[in-house]
Coordinates of C-alpha atoms in Angstrom, one line a residue:
X78 CA 0.0 0.0 -0.1
X79 CA 1.4 3.2 -0.8
X80 CA 2.1 6.3 1.6
X81 CA -1.2 6.9 3.0
X82 CA -2.7 8.9 6.2
X83 CA -0.6 8.2 9.4
X84 CA -4.0 8.5 11.5
X85 CA -7.6 7.0 11.3
X86 CA -10.6 9.5 12.5
X87 CA -13.0 6.9 14.5
X88 CA -16.7 8.1 15.6
X89 CA -16.5 11.3 13.9
X90 CA -18.9 13.0 11.6
X91 CA -16.8 15.7 10.1
X92 CA -13.9 14.8 7.5
X93 CA -11.3 16.3 9.1
X94 CA -11.8 14.1 12.3
X95 CA -10.9 16.7 15.1
X96 CA -14.6 18.2 16.2
X97 CA -15.7 14.9 17.8
X98 CA -14.5 11.2 17.7
X99 CA -10.7 10.1 18.6
X100 CA -7.8 9.9 16.3
X101 CA -5.7 6.8 16.5
X102 CA -2.4 6.3 14.9
X103 CA -2.0 3.4 12.4
X104 CA 0.7 1.0 13.5
X105 CA 0.6 -0.9 9.9
X106 CA -1.7 -1.7 7.0
X107 CA -1.9 -4.6 4.7
X108 CA -3.3 -4.5 1.2
X109 CA -5.4 -7.2 0.1
X110 CA -3.0 -9.5 -2.2
X111 CA -5.5 -10.1 -5.0
X112 CA -6.1 -6.1 -5.3
X113 CA -6.4 -5.5 -9.2
X114 CA -6.4 -1.6 -9.8
X115 CA -8.2 -1.3 -13.0
X116 CA -11.5 -2.7 -11.8
X117 CA -10.7 -2.1 -8.3
X118 CA -11.3 -5.7 -7.2
X119 CA -10.6 -6.4 -4.0
X120 CA -10.0 -2.9 -3.1
X121 CA -9.5 -2.9 0.5
X122 CA -6.7 -3.0 3.3
X123 CA -6.6 -4.2 6.8
X124 CA -5.4 -1.4 9.4
X125 CA -3.8 -2.2 12.5
X126 CA -4.2 0.4 15.1
X127 CA -1.9 1.6 18.0
X128 CA -4.4 1.2 20.3
X129 CA -8.1 0.0 20.6
X130 CA -10.9 2.7 20.0
X131 CA -13.5 3.6 22.8
X132 CA -16.4 2.7 20.3
X133 CA -17.9 -0.5 19.8
X134 CA -16.8 -2.4 16.6
X135 CA -19.3 -3.1 13.9
X136 CA -20.0 -6.8 13.0
X137 CA -18.7 -8.4 9.8
X138 CA -20.5 -10.3 7.3
X139 CA -21.5 -13.8 7.5
X140 CA -19.2 -15.8 5.3
X141 CA -22.4 -17.2 3.7
X142 CA -23.7 -14.1 2.6
X143 CA -27.3 -14.4 4.6
X144 CA -26.8 -10.7 5.5
X145 CA -27.0 -9.7 2.0
X146 CA -30.7 -10.5 0.8
X147 CA -32.0 -9.3 -2.2
X148 CA -34.1 -5.9 -0.9
X149 CA -32.6 -5.9 2.4
X150 CA -32.2 -2.1 3.2
X151 CA -29.1 -1.0 4.1
X152 CA -27.2 2.6 4.9
X153 CA -24.2 4.1 3.0
X154 CA -22.1 7.2 4.5
X155 CA -19.7 9.3 3.2
X156 CA -18.4 12.9 2.7
X157 CA -18.5 12.7 -0.9
X158 CA -19.6 15.7 -3.0
X159 CA -23.4 16.8 -3.4
X160 CA -23.1 18.3 -6.5
X161 CA -20.1 16.5 -8.2
X162 CA -21.4 18.2 -11.5
X163 CA -20.7 21.6 -10.3
X164 CA -18.0 21.0 -7.8
X165 CA -15.6 18.0 -6.7
X166 CA -15.4 19.5 -3.2
X167 CA -16.3 16.9 -0.1
X168 CA -18.8 17.3 2.3
X169 CA -17.6 18.6 5.9
X170 CA -20.5 16.7 7.5
X171 CA -20.8 13.0 7.1
X172 CA -24.1 12.3 5.1
X173 CA -26.1 9.1 4.6
X174 CA -28.4 7.5 2.3
X175 CA -30.5 4.4 2.3
X176 CA -29.9 1.8 -0.2
X177 CA -31.8 -1.4 -1.2
X178 CA -29.4 -4.4 -2.0
X179 CA -30.2 -5.4 -5.9
X180 CA -29.4 -8.7 -8.3
X181 CA -25.8 -8.1 -9.7
X182 CA -27.5 -8.9 -13.0
X183 CA -29.7 -5.7 -12.7
X184 CA -26.8 -3.5 -11.5
X185 CA -24.9 -4.6 -14.6
X186 CA -27.9 -3.4 -16.8
X187 CA -28.1 -0.4 -14.8
X188 CA -24.9 0.7 -15.0
X189 CA -23.3 -0.8 -17.7
X190 CA -20.4 -2.0 -15.5
X191 CA -19.7 -5.4 -17.3
X192 CA -16.7 -6.5 -14.5
X193 CA -19.7 -7.0 -11.6
X194 CA -19.5 -10.4 -10.4
X195 CA -20.1 -12.4 -7.0
X196 CA -17.5 -10.6 -5.2
X197 CA -19.6 -7.3 -5.4
X198 CA -22.5 -6.1 -3.7
X199 CA -24.8 -3.9 -5.4
X200 CA -27.2 -1.8 -4.0
X201 CA -29.4 1.0 -5.0
X202 CA -32.4 3.7 -3.8
X203 CA -34.7 6.0 -5.0
X204 CA -34.0 7.6 -8.2
X205 CA -31.7 11.0 -7.7
X206 CA -30.5 9.4 -4.2
X207 CA -27.6 7.7 -3.9
X208 CA -23.7 7.4 -3.2
X209 CA -21.9 10.7 -4.6
X210 CA -18.2 11.0 -6.1
X211 CA -15.8 10.8 -3.1
X212 CA -18.1 8.3 -1.3
X213 CA -15.9 5.2 -2.7
X214 CA -14.4 3.1 -0.2
X215 CA -17.3 4.1 2.5
X216 CA -19.2 1.6 4.5
X217 CA -22.3 -0.2 3.5
X218 CA -23.8 -1.4 6.8
X219 CA -27.3 -2.6 8.2
X220 CA -29.1 -2.2 11.7
X221 CA -29.1 -5.4 13.5
X222 CA -30.6 -3.3 16.6
X223 CA -30.6 0.3 17.6
X224 CA -27.2 -0.1 19.4
X225 CA -25.2 -2.4 16.9
X226 CA -24.5 -2.5 13.2
X227 CA -23.3 -5.0 10.7
X228 CA -20.8 -4.1 8.4
X229 CA -22.2 -5.8 4.9
X230 CA -19.9 -4.2 2.2
X231 CA -17.5 -1.1 1.0
X232 CA -18.8 1.2 -1.9
X233 CA -16.7 0.9 -4.9
X234 CA -18.8 3.1 -7.3
X235 CA -21.6 5.7 -7.4
X236 CA -23.9 6.2 -10.2

């Protein structure tokens, strides 16, 4: 992995991570060994932090994908641009959008992204609502109960 940030901001609603939450130094990072840049397949990394966070961790998805049933409503969050056609400036405050899980075949047809396969999770919502430019890499989560969220996937593209 290239030279990235030295810290992560945990539990913050603000892009610079200094108004709330906590900043924790990254001790090490490991990029997925199958990462392939042109289509961003396996575009993820494991970050080891120098100390634990005070925030509760999210639960990872089940290996059998039973969390990813078609039509399940999920939430994506990010600091992407609200008006990417006008400006590429990111939002200062975290925003969220509700998205339903789609069939990958329907996603390929809607987006013309022919490389979408079983390693992808596709989700969409109401027309005109969705993730935005700059939200790539953000989480796709579902609420398990009011105090606990399950991490389902990460966002790759916006459409």
